[in-house]
Amino acid sequence: MYDCIIVGAGPAGGTAAYHLAKQGRSVLVLEKESLPRYKPCGGGVSPAIAQWFDFDFSPAISVKADSLRFTWKLGDPVEAKIATIEPVWMVRRDIFDHFLVQQGQKEGAELRDNTEVTGIEFKSDYWQVNTANGPVTGRYLIAADGVKGPMAKWLGFKDRKRRLAGALEAEVLADVKDKSTIHFEFGLVKNGYIWNFPKADGYSIGVGTFIGGQPQDFKKILDEYARSFDVDIKTSKQYGYPLCLWDGNQQLHTQNAVLAGEAACVVDPMTAEGIRPSIFSGLMAAGAINEALSGDINALEKYSEAINQEWGTEMAWAQKLGGAFYRFPGIGYKVGVKRPSGAQIMGKILCGELRYGDVAGRALKRLIPGFGG
């Protein structure tokens, strides 16, 4: 009988495993893929996550980027150095996620990868988790199996508040001349943006839309954008995937179980940043389950409250800002991105040194005449 079974070895699951194992709890991580496994993702990580760990992430970082370059329909560029303590980390998710789980294993967590969960059953005061390789039991469960995972449904979370967004990404092997610059393109895609994140050996180029609208030909848009970098994405692998954006506060706990990561719908609705919020939820989930194991009967309820308060409040601003920006992107580019401080502010938000709440009110006033009375 494990103290906690974690389903999913992404950033949320890996973080929870590390922190629970560090507290001396017995932890089992179940992952359906074999690690390391590829995961489509831009791979931009806020260096602010370092504060939640006591080890060095350097082995898991591909490059560090300290500059941003924005374009509008491939022109009208805005370039800026990010004046932050630490640059944005660029990672490859196969390496990063596995590294995080390995830190948990060093603390005593057990990993069973290549093990798909086929169902769950609550037995009076513990969970039985059925897998393709037989059942396992645990007193508590963390469902961190991502946007498409079945755990939330099995746990009874029928109607989570979430907005599903779509993304397409191409991993392009290339000789990257400038590894320190992150590129963002607005205007070519409606209701979203294109990102181009440098890695040591190529680019992660992706397109996403975040507030719905008419279907768009992502492949065509991505191809046109890539050509501006003299890159042919037709020869590279392309991956379409859903994103689970935050869409309001909700309950994230049930009987002896919590949701974390994208299963908890924590992705930033403005930037689609998912790694930092997933790690934050994993950290908070580990704390809550550690308290529950110590006898606090309200610990899981406090987890829901903490995520809603500490992350949800921030995401409510991100949602307002994203809604205004993506509906009026031309104005947004002019009054937001092209402002002398605009790129700096974006850099600080990406690095976790600034909160949306600190800037959103002023930004919305510029975007929406009459906002705020």
PDB file of N, CA and C in Angstrom, residues 272-313:
ATOM      1  N   ALA A 272      -0.606  30.662 -22.880  1.00  0.00           N
ATOM      2  CA  ALA A 272      -0.636  29.191 -22.989  1.00  0.00           C
ATOM      3  C   ALA A 272       0.553  28.552 -22.279  1.00  0.00           C
ATOM      4  N   GLU A 273       1.157  29.271 -21.330  1.00  0.00           N
ATOM      5  CA  GLU A 273       2.212  28.686 -20.512  1.00  0.00           C
ATOM      6  C   GLU A 273       1.600  27.586 -19.643  1.00  0.00           C
ATOM      7  N   GLY A 274       2.179  26.390 -19.697  1.00  0.00           N
ATOM      8  CA  GLY A 274       1.619  25.284 -18.936  1.00  0.00           C
ATOM      9  C   GLY A 274       2.564  24.649 -17.940  1.00  0.00           C
ATOM     10  N   ILE A 275       3.878  24.805 -18.153  1.00  0.00           N
ATOM     11  CA  ILE A 275       4.833  24.076 -17.303  1.00  0.00           C
ATOM     12  C   ILE A 275       4.866  24.646 -15.883  1.00  0.00           C
ATOM     13  N   ARG A 276       5.003  25.970 -15.757  1.00  0.00           N
ATOM     14  CA  ARG A 276       5.056  26.556 -14.408  1.00  0.00           C
ATOM     15  C   ARG A 276       3.767  26.305 -13.619  1.00  0.00           C
ATOM     16  N   PRO A 277       2.560  26.563 -14.201  1.00  0.00           N
ATOM     17  CA  PRO A 277       1.363  26.275 -13.415  1.00  0.00           C
ATOM     18  C   PRO A 277       1.205  24.800 -13.065  1.00  0.00           C
ATOM     19  N   SER A 278       1.652  23.913 -13.949  1.00  0.00           N
ATOM     20  CA  SER A 278       1.581  22.480 -13.649  1.00  0.00           C
ATOM     21  C   SER A 278       2.489  22.127 -12.477  1.00  0.00           C
ATOM     22  N   ILE A 279       3.699  22.696 -12.502  1.00  0.00           N
ATOM     23  CA  ILE A 279       4.641  22.451 -11.400  1.00  0.00           C
ATOM     24  C   ILE A 279       4.088  23.015 -10.096  1.00  0.00           C
ATOM     25  N   PHE A 280       3.507  24.209 -10.165  1.00  0.00           N
ATOM     26  CA  PHE A 280       2.922  24.818  -8.968  1.00  0.00           C
ATOM     27  C   PHE A 280       1.821  23.923  -8.397  1.00  0.00           C
ATOM     28  N   SER A 281       0.967  23.395  -9.288  1.00  0.00           N
ATOM     29  CA  SER A 281      -0.120  22.528  -8.808  1.00  0.00           C
ATOM     30  C   SER A 281       0.434  21.236  -8.210  1.00  0.00           C
ATOM     31  N   GLY A 282       1.512  20.705  -8.795  1.00  0.00           N
ATOM     32  CA  GLY A 282       2.146  19.493  -8.253  1.00  0.00           C
ATOM     33  C   GLY A 282       2.729  19.734  -6.870  1.00  0.00           C
ATOM     34  N   LEU A 283       3.340  20.903  -6.709  1.00  0.00           N
ATOM     35  CA  LEU A 283       3.904  21.311  -5.418  1.00  0.00           C
ATOM     36  C   LEU A 283       2.809  21.400  -4.351  1.00  0.00           C
ATOM     37  N   MET A 284       1.703  22.075  -4.718  1.00  0.00           N
ATOM     38  CA  MET A 284       0.603  22.258  -3.772  1.00  0.00           C
ATOM     39  C   MET A 284      -0.108  20.930  -3.476  1.00  0.00           C
ATOM     40  N   ALA A 285      -0.225  20.083  -4.488  1.00  0.00           N
ATOM     41  CA  ALA A 285      -0.859  18.767  -4.294  1.00  0.00           C
ATOM     42  C   ALA A 285      -0.046  17.915  -3.324  1.00  0.00           C
ATOM     43  N   ALA A 286       1.282  17.943  -3.493  1.00  0.00           N
ATOM     44  CA  ALA A 286       2.158  17.183  -2.592  1.00  0.00           C
ATOM     45  C   ALA A 286       2.001  17.672  -1.158  1.00  0.00           C
ATOM     46  N   GLY A 287       1.970  18.991  -0.982  1.00  0.00           N
ATOM     47  CA  GLY A 287       1.807  19.566   0.357  1.00  0.00           C
ATOM     48  C   GLY A 287       0.486  19.144   0.980  1.00  0.00           C
ATOM     49  N   ALA A 288      -0.579  19.182   0.176  1.00  0.00           N
ATOM     50  CA  ALA A 288      -1.912  18.839   0.684  1.00  0.00           C
ATOM     51  C   ALA A 288      -1.989  17.363   1.079  1.00  0.00           C
ATOM     52  N   ILE A 289      -1.423  16.493   0.261  1.00  0.00           N
ATOM     53  CA  ILE A 289      -1.507  15.059   0.566  1.00  0.00           C
ATOM     54  C   ILE A 289      -0.610  14.703   1.741  1.00  0.00           C
ATOM     55  N   ASN A 290       0.519  15.392   1.866  1.00  0.00           N
ATOM     56  CA  ASN A 290       1.378  15.189   3.038  1.00  0.00           C
ATOM     57  C   ASN A 290       0.623  15.556   4.320  1.00  0.00           C
ATOM     58  N   GLU A 291      -0.124  16.673   4.262  1.00  0.00           N
ATOM     59  CA  GLU A 291      -0.925  17.106   5.423  1.00  0.00           C
ATOM     60  C   GLU A 291      -2.056  16.113   5.700  1.00  0.00           C
ATOM     61  N   ALA A 292      -2.687  15.631   4.638  1.00  0.00           N
ATOM     62  CA  ALA A 292      -3.777  14.656   4.804  1.00  0.00           C
ATOM     63  C   ALA A 292      -3.265  13.374   5.454  1.00  0.00           C
ATOM     64  N   LEU A 293      -2.092  12.921   5.018  1.00  0.00           N
ATOM     65  CA  LEU A 293      -1.493  11.719   5.604  1.00  0.00           C
ATOM     66  C   LEU A 293      -1.139  11.930   7.075  1.00  0.00           C
ATOM     67  N   SER A 294      -0.893  13.201   7.438  1.00  0.00           N
ATOM     68  CA  SER A 294      -0.580  13.533   8.838  1.00  0.00           C
ATOM     69  C   SER A 294      -1.839  13.735   9.674  1.00  0.00           C
ATOM     70  N   GLY A 295      -3.031  13.610   9.035  1.00  0.00           N
ATOM     71  CA  GLY A 295      -4.265  13.659   9.800  1.00  0.00           C
ATOM     72  C   GLY A 295      -5.156  14.867   9.595  1.00  0.00           C
ATOM     73  N   ASP A 296      -4.764  15.791   8.702  1.00  0.00           N
ATOM     74  CA  ASP A 296      -5.614  16.976   8.457  1.00  0.00           C
ATOM     75  C   ASP A 296      -6.749  16.589   7.507  1.00  0.00           C
ATOM     76  N   ILE A 297      -7.970  16.499   8.046  1.00  0.00           N
ATOM     77  CA  ILE A 297      -9.093  16.034   7.219  1.00  0.00           C
ATOM     78  C   ILE A 297      -9.550  17.079   6.194  1.00  0.00           C
ATOM     79  N   ASN A 298      -9.098  18.337   6.369  1.00  0.00           N
ATOM     80  CA  ASN A 298      -9.491  19.397   5.425  1.00  0.00           C
ATOM     81  C   ASN A 298      -8.397  19.724   4.400  1.00  0.00           C
ATOM     82  N   ALA A 299      -7.324  18.939   4.406  1.00  0.00           N
ATOM     83  CA  ALA A 299      -6.145  19.279   3.589  1.00  0.00           C
ATOM     84  C   ALA A 299      -6.459  19.352   2.097  1.00  0.00           C
ATOM     85  N   LEU A 300      -7.269  18.426   1.587  1.00  0.00           N
ATOM     86  CA  LEU A 300      -7.531  18.403   0.139  1.00  0.00           C
ATOM     87  C   LEU A 300      -8.441  19.561  -0.272  1.00  0.00           C
ATOM     88  N   GLU A 301      -9.368  19.900   0.609  1.00  0.00           N
ATOM     89  CA  GLU A 301     -10.230  21.054   0.357  1.00  0.00           C
ATOM     90  C   GLU A 301      -9.385  22.330   0.294  1.00  0.00           C
ATOM     91  N   LYS A 302      -8.386  22.398   1.178  1.00  0.00           N
ATOM     92  CA  LYS A 302      -7.480  23.569   1.199  1.00  0.00           C
ATOM     93  C   LYS A 302      -6.669  23.649  -0.089  1.00  0.00           C
ATOM     94  N   TYR A 303      -6.387  22.481  -0.679  1.00  0.00           N
ATOM     95  CA  TYR A 303      -5.667  22.454  -1.964  1.00  0.00           C
ATOM     96  C   TYR A 303      -6.482  23.170  -3.035  1.00  0.00           C
ATOM     97  N   SER A 304      -7.756  22.807  -3.163  1.00  0.00           N
ATOM     98  CA  SER A 304      -8.632  23.478  -4.145  1.00  0.00           C
ATOM     99  C   SER A 304      -8.645  24.982  -3.897  1.00  0.00           C
ATOM    100  N   GLU A 305      -8.795  25.369  -2.625  1.00  0.00           N
ATOM    101  CA  GLU A 305      -8.861  26.794  -2.279  1.00  0.00           C
ATOM    102  C   GLU A 305      -7.563  27.509  -2.638  1.00  0.00           C
ATOM    103  N   ALA A 306      -6.431  26.859  -2.336  1.00  0.00           N
ATOM    104  CA  ALA A 306      -5.122  27.483  -2.593  1.00  0.00           C
ATOM    105  C   ALA A 306      -4.877  27.687  -4.087  1.00  0.00           C
ATOM    106  N   ILE A 307      -5.205  26.690  -4.895  1.00  0.00           N
ATOM    107  CA  ILE A 307      -5.019  26.825  -6.349  1.00  0.00           C
ATOM    108  C   ILE A 307      -5.918  27.942  -6.877  1.00  0.00           C
ATOM    109  N   ASN A 308      -7.173  27.950  -6.453  1.00  0.00           N
ATOM    110  CA  ASN A 308      -8.102  28.979  -6.917  1.00  0.00           C
ATOM    111  C   ASN A 308      -7.663  30.374  -6.488  1.00  0.00           C
ATOM    112  N   GLN A 309      -7.155  30.456  -5.277  1.00  0.00           N
ATOM    113  CA  GLN A 309      -6.764  31.769  -4.753  1.00  0.00           C
ATOM    114  C   GLN A 309      -5.431  32.232  -5.341  1.00  0.00           C
ATOM    115  N   GLU A 310      -4.425  31.358  -5.268  1.00  0.00           N
ATOM    116  CA  GLU A 310      -3.067  31.777  -5.630  1.00  0.00           C
ATOM    117  C   GLU A 310      -2.794  31.737  -7.130  1.00  0.00           C
ATOM    118  N   TRP A 311      -3.459  30.825  -7.840  1.00  0.00           N
ATOM    119  CA  TRP A 311      -3.262  30.770  -9.292  1.00  0.00           C
ATOM    120  C   TRP A 311      -4.472  31.352 -10.024  1.00  0.00           C
ATOM    121  N   GLY A 312      -5.660  31.003  -9.546  1.00  0.00           N
ATOM    122  CA  GLY A 312      -6.891  31.426 -10.213  1.00  0.00           C
ATOM    123  C   GLY A 312      -7.060  32.934 -10.275  1.00  0.00           C
ATOM    124  N   THR A 313      -6.708  33.627  -9.201  1.00  0.00           N
ATOM    125  CA  THR A 313      -6.826  35.088  -9.187  1.00  0.00           C
ATOM    126  C   THR A 313      -5.973  35.703 -10.293  1.00  0.00           C
TER     127      THR A 313
END
